[in-house]
Coordinates of N, CA and C in Angstrom, one line a residue:
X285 N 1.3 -16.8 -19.2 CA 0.2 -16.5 -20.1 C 0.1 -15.1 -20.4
X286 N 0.2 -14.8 -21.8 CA 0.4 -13.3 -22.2 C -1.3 -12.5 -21.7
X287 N -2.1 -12.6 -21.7 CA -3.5 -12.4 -20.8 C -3.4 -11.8 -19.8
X288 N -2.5 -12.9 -19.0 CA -2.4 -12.9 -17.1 C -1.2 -11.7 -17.1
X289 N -0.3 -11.5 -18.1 CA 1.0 -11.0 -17.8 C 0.1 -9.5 -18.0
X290 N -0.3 -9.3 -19.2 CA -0.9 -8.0 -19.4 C -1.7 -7.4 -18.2
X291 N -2.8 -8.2 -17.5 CA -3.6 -7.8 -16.7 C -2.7 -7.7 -15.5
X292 N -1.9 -8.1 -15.0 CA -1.1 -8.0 -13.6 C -0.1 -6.9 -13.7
X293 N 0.3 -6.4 -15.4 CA 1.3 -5.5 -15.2 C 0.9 -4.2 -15.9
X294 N -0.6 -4.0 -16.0 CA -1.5 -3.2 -16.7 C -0.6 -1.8 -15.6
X295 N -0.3 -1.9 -14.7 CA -0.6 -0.8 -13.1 C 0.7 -0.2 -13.2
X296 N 0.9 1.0 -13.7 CA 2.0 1.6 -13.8 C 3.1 1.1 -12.6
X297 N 4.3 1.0 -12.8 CA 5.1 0.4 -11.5 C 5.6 1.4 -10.9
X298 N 5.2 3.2 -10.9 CA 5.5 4.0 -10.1 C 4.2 4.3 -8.9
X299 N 3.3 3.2 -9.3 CA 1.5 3.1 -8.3 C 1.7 2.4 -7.6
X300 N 1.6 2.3 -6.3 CA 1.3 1.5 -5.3 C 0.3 0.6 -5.6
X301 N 1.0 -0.4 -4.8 CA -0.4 -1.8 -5.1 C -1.7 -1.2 -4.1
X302 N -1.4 -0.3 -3.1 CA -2.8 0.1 -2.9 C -3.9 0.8 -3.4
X303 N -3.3 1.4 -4.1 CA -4.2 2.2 -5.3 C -5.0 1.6 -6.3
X304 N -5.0 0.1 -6.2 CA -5.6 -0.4 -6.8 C -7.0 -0.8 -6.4
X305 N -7.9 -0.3 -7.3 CA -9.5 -0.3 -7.0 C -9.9 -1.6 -6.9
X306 N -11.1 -1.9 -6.1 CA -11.4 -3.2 -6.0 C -11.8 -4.2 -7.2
X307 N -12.6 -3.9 -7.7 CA -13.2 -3.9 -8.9 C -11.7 -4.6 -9.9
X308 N -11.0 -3.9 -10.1 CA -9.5 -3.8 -10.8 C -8.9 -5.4 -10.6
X309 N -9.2 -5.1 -8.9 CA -8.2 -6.3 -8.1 C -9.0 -7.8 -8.4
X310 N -10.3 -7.8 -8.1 CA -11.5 -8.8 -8.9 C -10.9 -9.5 -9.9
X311 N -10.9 -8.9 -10.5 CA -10.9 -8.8 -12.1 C -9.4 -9.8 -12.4
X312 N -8.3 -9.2 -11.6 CA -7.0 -9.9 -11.7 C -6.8 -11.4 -11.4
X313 N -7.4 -11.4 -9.9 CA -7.7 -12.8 -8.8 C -8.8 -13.5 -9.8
X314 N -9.7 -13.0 -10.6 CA -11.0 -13.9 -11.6 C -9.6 -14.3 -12.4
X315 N -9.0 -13.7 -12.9 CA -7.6 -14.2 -14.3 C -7.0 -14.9 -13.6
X316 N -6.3 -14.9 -12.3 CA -5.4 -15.8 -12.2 C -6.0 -17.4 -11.9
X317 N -7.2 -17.5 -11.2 CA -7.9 -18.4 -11.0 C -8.3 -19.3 -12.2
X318 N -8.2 -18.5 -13.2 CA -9.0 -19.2 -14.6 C -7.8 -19.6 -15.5
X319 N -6.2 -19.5 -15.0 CA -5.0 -20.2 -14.8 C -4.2 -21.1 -14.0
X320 N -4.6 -21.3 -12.8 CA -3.9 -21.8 -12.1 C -5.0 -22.6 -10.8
X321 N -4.3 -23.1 -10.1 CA -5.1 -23.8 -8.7 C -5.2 -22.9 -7.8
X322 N -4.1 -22.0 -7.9 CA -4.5 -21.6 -6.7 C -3.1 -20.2 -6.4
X323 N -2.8 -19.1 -5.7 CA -1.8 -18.3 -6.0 C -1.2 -17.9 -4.7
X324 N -0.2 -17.8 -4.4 CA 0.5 -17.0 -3.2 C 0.3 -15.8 -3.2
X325 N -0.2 -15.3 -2.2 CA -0.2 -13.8 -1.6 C 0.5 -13.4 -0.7
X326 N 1.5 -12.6 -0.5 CA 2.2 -12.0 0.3 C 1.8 -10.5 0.4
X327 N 1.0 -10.7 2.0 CA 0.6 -9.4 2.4 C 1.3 -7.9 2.3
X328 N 2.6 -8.4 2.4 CA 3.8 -7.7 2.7 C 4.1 -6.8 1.4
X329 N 4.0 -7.5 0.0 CA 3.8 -6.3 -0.9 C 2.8 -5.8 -1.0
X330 N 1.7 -5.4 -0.8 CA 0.6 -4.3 -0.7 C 1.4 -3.4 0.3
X331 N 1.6 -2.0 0.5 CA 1.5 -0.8 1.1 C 0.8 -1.3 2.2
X332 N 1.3 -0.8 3.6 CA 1.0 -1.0 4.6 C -0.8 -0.2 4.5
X333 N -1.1 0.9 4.0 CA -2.4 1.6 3.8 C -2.8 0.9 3.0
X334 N -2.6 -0.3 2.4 CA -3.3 -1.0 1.8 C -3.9 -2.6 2.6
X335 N -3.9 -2.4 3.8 CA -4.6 -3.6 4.7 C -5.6 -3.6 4.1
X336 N -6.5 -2.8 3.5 CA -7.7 -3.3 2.9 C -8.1 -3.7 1.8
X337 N -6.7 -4.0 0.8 CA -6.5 -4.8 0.0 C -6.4 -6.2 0.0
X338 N -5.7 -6.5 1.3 CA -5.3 -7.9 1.9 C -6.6 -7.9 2.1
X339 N -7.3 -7.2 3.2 CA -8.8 -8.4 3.5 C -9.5 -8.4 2.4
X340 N -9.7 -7.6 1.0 CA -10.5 -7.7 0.5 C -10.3 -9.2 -0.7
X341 N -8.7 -9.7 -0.5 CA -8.4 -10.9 -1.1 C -8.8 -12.4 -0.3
X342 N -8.6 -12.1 1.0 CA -9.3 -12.7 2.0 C -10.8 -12.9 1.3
X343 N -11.5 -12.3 2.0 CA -12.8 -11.9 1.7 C -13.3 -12.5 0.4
X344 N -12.6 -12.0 -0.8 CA -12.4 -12.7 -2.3 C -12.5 -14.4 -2.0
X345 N -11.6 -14.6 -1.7 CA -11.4 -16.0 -1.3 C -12.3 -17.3 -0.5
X346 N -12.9 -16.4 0.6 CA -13.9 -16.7 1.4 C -15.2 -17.1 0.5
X347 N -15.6 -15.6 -0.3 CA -16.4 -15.5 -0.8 C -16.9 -16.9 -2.1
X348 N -15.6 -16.9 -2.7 CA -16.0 -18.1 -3.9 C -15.3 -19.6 -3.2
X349 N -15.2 -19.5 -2.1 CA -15.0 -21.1 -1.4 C -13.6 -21.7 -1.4
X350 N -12.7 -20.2 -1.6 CA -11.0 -21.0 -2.0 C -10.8 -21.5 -1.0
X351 N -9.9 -22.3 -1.0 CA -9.3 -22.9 0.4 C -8.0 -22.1 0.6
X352 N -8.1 -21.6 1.7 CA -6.8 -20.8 2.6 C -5.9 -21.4 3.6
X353 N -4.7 -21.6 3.0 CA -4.1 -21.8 3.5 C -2.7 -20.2 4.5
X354 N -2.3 -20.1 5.6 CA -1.7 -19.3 6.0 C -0.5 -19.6 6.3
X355 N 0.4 -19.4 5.6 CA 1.8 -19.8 5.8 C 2.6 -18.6 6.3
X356 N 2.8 -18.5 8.3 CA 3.8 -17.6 8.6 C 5.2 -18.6 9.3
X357 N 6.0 -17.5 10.2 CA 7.4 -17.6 10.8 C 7.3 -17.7 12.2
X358 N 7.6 -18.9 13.0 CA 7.5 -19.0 14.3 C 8.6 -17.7 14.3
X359 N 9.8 -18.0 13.6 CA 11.2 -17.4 14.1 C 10.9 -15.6 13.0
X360 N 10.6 -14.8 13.2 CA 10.2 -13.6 12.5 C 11.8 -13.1 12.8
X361 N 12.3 -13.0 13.7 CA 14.0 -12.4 13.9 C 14.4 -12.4 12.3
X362 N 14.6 -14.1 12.3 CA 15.4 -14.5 11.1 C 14.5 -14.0 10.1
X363 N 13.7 -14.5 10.2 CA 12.6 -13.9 8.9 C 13.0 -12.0 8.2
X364 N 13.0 -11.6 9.4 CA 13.0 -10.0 8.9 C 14.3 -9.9 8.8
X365 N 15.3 -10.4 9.5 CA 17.1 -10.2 9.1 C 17.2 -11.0 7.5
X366 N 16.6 -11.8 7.0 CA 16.4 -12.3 5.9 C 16.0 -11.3 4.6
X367 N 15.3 -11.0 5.0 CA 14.7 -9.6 4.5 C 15.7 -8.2 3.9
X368 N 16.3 -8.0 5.1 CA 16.8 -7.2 4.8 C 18.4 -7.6 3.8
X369 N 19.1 -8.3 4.1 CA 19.7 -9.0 3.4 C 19.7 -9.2 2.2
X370 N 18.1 -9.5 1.5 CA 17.6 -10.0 0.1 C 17.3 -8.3 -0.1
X371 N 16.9 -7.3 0.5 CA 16.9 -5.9 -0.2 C 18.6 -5.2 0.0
X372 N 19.7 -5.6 0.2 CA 20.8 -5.6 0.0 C 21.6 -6.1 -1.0
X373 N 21.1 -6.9 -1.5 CA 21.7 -8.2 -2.2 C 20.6 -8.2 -3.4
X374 N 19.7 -7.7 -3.5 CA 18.5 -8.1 -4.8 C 18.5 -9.7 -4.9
X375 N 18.8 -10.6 -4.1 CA 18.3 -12.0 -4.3 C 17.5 -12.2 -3.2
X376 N 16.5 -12.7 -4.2 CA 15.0 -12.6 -3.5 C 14.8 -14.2 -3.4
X377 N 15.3 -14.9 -4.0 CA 15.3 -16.5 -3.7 C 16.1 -17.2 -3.6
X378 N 16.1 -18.4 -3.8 CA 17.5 -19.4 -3.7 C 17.3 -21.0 -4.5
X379 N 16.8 -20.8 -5.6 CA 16.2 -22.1 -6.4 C 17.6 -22.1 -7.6
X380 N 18.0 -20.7 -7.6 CA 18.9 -21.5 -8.9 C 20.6 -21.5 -8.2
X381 N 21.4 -21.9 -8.9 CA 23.0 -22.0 -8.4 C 23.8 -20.8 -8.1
X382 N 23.0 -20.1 -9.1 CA 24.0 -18.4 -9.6 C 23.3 -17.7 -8.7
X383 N 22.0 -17.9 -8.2 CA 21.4 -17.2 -7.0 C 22.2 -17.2 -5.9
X384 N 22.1 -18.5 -5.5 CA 22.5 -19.0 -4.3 C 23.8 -18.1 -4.2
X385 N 24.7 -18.5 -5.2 CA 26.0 -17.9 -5.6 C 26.3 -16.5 -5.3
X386 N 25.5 -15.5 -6.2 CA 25.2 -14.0 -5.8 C 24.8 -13.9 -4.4
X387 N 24.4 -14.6 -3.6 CA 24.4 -14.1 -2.0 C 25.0 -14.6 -1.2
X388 N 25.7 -15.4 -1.6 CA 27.2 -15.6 -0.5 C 28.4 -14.9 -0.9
X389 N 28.3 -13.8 -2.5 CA 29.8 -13.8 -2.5 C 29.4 -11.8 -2.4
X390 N 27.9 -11.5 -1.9 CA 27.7 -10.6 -1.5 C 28.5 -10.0 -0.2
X391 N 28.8 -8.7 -0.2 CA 29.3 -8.0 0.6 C 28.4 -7.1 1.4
X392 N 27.9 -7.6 2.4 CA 26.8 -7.2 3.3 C 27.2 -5.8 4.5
X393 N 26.2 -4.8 4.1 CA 26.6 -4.1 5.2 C 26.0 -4.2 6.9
X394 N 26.3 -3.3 7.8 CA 26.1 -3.6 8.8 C 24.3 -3.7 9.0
X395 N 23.2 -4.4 9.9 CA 21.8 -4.2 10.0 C 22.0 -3.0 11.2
X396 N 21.0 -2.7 10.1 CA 20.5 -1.5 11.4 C 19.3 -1.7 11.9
X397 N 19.4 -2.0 13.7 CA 18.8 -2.5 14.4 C 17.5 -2.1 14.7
X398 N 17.3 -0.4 14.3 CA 16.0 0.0 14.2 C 15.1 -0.2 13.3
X399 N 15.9 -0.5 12.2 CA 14.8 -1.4 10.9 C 14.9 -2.2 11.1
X400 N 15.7 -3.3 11.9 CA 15.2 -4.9 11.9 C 14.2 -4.7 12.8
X401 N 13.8 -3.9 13.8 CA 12.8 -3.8 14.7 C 11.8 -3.8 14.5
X402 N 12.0 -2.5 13.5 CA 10.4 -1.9 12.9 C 10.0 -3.5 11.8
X403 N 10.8 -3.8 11.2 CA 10.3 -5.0 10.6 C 9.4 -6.0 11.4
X404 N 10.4 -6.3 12.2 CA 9.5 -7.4 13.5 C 8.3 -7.2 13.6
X405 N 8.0 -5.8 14.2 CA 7.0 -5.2 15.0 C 6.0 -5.4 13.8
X406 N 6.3 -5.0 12.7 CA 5.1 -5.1 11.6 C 5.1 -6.3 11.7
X407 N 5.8 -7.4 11.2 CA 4.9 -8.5 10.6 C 4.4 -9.6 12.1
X408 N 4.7 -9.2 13.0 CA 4.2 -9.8 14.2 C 2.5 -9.2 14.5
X409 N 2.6 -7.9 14.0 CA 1.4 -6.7 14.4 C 0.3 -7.2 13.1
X410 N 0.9 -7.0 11.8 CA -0.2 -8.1 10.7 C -0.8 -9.6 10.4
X411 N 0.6 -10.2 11.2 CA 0.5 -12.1 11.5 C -0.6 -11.9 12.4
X412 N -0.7 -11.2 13.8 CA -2.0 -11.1 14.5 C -3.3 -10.7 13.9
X413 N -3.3 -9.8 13.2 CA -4.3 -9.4 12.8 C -4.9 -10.4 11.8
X414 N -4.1 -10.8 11.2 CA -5.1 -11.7 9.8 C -5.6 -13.0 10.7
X415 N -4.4 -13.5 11.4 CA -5.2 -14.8 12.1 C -6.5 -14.6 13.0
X416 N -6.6 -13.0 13.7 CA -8.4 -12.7 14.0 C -9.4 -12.6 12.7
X417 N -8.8 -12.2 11.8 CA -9.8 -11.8 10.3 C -10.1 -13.5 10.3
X418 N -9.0 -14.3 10.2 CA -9.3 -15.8 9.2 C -10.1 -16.5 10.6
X419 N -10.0 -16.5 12.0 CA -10.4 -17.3 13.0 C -11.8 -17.6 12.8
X420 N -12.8 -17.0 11.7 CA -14.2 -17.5 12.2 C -14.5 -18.4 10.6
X421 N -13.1 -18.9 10.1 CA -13.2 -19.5 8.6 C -12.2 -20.3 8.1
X422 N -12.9 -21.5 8.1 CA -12.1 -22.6 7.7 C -11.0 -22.6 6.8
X423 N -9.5 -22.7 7.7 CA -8.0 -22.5 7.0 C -7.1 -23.5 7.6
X424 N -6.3 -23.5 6.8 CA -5.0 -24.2 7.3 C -4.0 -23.5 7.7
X425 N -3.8 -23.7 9.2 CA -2.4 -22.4 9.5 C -1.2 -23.4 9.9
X426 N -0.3 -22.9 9.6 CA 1.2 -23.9 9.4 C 2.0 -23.0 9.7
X427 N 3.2 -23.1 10.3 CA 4.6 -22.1 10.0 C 5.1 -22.8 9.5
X428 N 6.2 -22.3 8.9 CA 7.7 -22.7 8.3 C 8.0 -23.1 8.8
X429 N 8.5 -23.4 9.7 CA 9.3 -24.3 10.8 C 8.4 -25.3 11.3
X430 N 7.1 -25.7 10.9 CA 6.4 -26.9 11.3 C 6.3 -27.4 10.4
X431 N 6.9 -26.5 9.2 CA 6.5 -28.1 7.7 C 7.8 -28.6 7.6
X432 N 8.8 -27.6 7.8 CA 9.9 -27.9 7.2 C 11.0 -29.0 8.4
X433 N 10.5 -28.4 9.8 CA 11.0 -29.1 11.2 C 12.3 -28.5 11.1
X434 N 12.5 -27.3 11.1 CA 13.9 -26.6 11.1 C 14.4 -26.8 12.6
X435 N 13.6 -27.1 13.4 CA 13.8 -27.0 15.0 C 14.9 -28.6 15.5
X436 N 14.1 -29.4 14.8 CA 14.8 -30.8 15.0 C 16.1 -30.4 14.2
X437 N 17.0 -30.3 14.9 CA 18.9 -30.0 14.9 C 19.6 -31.2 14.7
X438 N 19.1 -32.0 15.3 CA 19.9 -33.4 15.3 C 19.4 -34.7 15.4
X439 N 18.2 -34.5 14.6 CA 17.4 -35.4 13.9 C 18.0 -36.0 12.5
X440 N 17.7 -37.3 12.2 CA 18.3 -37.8 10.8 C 17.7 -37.2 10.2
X441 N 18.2 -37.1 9.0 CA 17.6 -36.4 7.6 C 16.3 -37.1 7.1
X442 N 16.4 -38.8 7.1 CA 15.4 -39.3 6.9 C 14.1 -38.9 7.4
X443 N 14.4 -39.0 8.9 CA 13.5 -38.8 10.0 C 12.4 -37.6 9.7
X444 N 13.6 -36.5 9.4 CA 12.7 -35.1 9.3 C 12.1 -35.2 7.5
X445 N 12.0 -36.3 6.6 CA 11.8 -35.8 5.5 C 10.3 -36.8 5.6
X446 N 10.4 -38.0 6.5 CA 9.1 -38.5 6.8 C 7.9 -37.6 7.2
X447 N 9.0 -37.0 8.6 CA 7.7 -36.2 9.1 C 7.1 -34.7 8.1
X448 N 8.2 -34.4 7.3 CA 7.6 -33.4 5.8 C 6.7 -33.8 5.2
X449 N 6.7 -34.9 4.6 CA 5.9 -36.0 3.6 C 4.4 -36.1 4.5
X450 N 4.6 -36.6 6.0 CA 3.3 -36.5 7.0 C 2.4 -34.9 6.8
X451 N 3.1 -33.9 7.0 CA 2.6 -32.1 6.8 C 1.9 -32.4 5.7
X452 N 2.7 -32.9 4.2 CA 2.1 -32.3 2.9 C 0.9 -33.4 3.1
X453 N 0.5 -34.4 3.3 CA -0.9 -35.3 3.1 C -1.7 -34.4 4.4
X454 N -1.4 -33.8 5.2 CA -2.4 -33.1 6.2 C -2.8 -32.3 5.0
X455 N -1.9 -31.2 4.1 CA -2.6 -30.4 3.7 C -3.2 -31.0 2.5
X456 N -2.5 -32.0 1.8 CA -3.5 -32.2 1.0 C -5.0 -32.7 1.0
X457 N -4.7 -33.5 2.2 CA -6.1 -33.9 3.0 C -7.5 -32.3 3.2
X458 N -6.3 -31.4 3.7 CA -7.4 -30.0 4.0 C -8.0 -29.4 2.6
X459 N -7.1 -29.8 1.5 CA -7.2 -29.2 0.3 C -8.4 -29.7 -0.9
X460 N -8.5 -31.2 -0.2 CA -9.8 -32.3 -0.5 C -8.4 -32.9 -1.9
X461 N -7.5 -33.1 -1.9 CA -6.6 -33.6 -3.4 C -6.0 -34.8 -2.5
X462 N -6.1 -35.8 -3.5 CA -5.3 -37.1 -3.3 C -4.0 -36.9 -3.3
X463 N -3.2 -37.9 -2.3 CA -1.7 -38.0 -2.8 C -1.2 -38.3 -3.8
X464 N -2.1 -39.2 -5.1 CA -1.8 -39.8 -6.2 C -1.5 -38.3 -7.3
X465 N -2.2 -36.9 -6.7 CA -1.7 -36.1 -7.3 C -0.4 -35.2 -6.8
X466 N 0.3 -35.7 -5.6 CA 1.2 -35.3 -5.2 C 2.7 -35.2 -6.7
X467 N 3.2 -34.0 -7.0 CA 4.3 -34.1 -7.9 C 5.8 -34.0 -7.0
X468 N 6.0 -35.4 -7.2 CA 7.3 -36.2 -6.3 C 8.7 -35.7 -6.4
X469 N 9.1 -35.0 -7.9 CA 10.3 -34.2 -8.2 C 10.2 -33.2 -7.6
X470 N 9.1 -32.5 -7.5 CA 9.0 -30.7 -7.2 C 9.1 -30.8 -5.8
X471 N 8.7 -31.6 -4.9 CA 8.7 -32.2 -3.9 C 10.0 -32.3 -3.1
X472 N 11.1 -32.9 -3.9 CA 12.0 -33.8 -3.5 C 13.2 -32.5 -3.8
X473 N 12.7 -31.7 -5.0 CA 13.3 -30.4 -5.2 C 13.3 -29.1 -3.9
X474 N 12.0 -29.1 -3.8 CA 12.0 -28.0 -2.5 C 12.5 -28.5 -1.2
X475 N 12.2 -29.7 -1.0 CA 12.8 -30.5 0.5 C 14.2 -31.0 0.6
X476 N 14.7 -30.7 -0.4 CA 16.2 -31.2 -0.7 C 17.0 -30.7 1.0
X477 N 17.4 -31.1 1.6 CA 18.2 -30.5 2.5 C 19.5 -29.7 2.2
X478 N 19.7 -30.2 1.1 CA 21.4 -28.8 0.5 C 20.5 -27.4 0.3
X479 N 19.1 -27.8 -0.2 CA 18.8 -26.5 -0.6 C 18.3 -25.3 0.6
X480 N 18.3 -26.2 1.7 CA 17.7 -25.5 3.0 C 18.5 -24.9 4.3
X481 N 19.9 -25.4 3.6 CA 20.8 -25.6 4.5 C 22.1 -23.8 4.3
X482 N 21.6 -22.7 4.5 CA 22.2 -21.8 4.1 C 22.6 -21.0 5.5
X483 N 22.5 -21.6 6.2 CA 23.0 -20.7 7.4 C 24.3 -20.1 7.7
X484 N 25.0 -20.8 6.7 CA 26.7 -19.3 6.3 C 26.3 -18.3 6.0
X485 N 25.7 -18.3 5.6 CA 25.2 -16.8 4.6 C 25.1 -15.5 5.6
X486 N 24.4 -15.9 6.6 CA 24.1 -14.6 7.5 C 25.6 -14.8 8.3
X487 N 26.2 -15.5 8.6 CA 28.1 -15.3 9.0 C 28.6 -13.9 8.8
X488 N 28.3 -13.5 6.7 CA 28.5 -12.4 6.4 C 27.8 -11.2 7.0
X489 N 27.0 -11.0 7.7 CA 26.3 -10.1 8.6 C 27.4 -9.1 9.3
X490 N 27.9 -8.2 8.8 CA 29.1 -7.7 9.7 C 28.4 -7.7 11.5
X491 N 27.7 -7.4 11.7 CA 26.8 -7.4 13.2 C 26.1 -8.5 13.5
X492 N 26.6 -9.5 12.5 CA 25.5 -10.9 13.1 C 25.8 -10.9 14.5
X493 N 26.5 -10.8 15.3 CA 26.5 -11.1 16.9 C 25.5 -10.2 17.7
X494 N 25.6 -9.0 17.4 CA 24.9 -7.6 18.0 C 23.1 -8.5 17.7
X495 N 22.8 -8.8 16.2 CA 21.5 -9.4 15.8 C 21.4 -10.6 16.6
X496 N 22.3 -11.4 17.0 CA 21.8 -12.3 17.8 C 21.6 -12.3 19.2
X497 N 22.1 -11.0 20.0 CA 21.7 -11.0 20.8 C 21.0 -10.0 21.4
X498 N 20.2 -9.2 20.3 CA 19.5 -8.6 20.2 C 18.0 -9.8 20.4
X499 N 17.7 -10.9 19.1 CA 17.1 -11.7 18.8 C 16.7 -12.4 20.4
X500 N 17.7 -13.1 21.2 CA 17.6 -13.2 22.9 C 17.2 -12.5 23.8
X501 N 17.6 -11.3 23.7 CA 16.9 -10.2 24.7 C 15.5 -10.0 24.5
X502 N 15.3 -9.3 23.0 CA 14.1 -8.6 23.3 C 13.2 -9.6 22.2
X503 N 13.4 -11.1 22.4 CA 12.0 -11.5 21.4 C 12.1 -13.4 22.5
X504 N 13.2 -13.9 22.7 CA 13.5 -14.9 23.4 C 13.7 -16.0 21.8
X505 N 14.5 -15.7 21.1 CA 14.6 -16.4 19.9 C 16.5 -16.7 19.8
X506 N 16.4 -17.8 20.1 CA 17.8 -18.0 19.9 C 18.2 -18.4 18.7
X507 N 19.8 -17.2 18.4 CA 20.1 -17.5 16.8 C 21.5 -18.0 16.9
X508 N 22.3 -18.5 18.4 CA 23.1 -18.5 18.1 C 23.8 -19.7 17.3
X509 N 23.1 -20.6 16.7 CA 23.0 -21.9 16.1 C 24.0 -21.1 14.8
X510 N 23.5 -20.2 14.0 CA 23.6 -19.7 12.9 C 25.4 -19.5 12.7
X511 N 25.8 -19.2 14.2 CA 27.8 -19.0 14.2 C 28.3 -20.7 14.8
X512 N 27.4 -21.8 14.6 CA 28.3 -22.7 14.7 C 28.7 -23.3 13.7
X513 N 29.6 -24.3 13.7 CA 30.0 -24.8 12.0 C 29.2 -26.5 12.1

């Protein structure tokens, strides 16, 4: 919507998203709401000096009765080695072919283990913090690996797409929406198992071994699954 586009990209792109006034940020979250059901927030692009941006979307939220949902990473290792990866590679997702494509036939250099740290330590240090901000207000907290059941290794595919299908009627249950409004393609799109299934990708890690047993030592997160075939 040319409205929404204008108001979200009003903010010079050399300004930090923390510099944005509250008032400003209102004003955005009022437009996107008067578009859509509902929007993803990732804490993580706001400027760390901008935590009081995140609560004041929080807070936004609270305020006019949204329903909050909190979507983090049991596994943050992978999460933040992920991360860095996608700022190596500029592919920031994996929905289309030529994506997927551009990051396997990427030539990855070595991680450097004090940024995957410092990563960790932040989003473990902010994952705590919001879940004491959200604990006195009615949310849905989920990880990725409990909707998706990335954990079940040698479970049938059926098995694990039942118990998916189970997750989404919890949340839509929390969200007060019928299953009859469930959209079954988009569904069957994101839960595809080819499309989930990318764990070659980090192979190319010239140090994936050093990261995996880094990941064992100092967090108790086993990656060595990621070098089997």
């Amino acid at each position: 919507h040319k409205k929404l586009e204008t108001e979200l990209y009003s903010i010079n792109e050399e300004e930090k998203a923390w510099k944005v006034e509250p008032k400003q940020m209102e004003k955005i979250l009022d437009t996107c709401f008067e578009h859509s059901h509902g929007i993803k927030h990732i804490w993580g692009h706001l400027d760390l000096r901008g935590k009081m941006q995140n609560e004041f979307i929080i807070n936004y939220a609270v305020r006019k009765k949204i329903k909050i949902i909190l979507l983090s990473r049991n596994n943050f290792v992978l999460k933040s080695l992920s991360l860095i990866m996608a700022k190596q590679s500029h592919v920031w997702s994996a929905d289309e072919k030529n994506e997927i494509a551009a990051a396997a036939e990427f030539k990855y250099e070595r991680v450097d283990m004090e940024e995957l740290e410092r990563i960790i330590k932040e989003y473990v240090k902010y994952l705590y913090r919001y879940k004491i901000i959200l604990s006195p207000f009615k949310h849905y907290d989920i990880a990725y690996e409990d909707f998706f059941k990335t954990s079940l290794k040698n479970a049938r595919e059926e098995d694990i797409r039942k118990l998916q299908d189970e997750e989404i009627l919890k949340i839509f249950k929390f969200l007060g929406m019928h299953s009859k409004n469930l959209d079954k393609e988009t569904v069957d799109f994101y839960l595809n198992p080819t499309r989930n299934q990318n764990k070659n990708i980090y192979k190319l890690v010239p140090n994936i071994k050093e990261v995996i047993k880094y990941s064992k030592e100092n967090w108790d997160k086993d990656l060595s699954w990621l070098l089997k075939e």
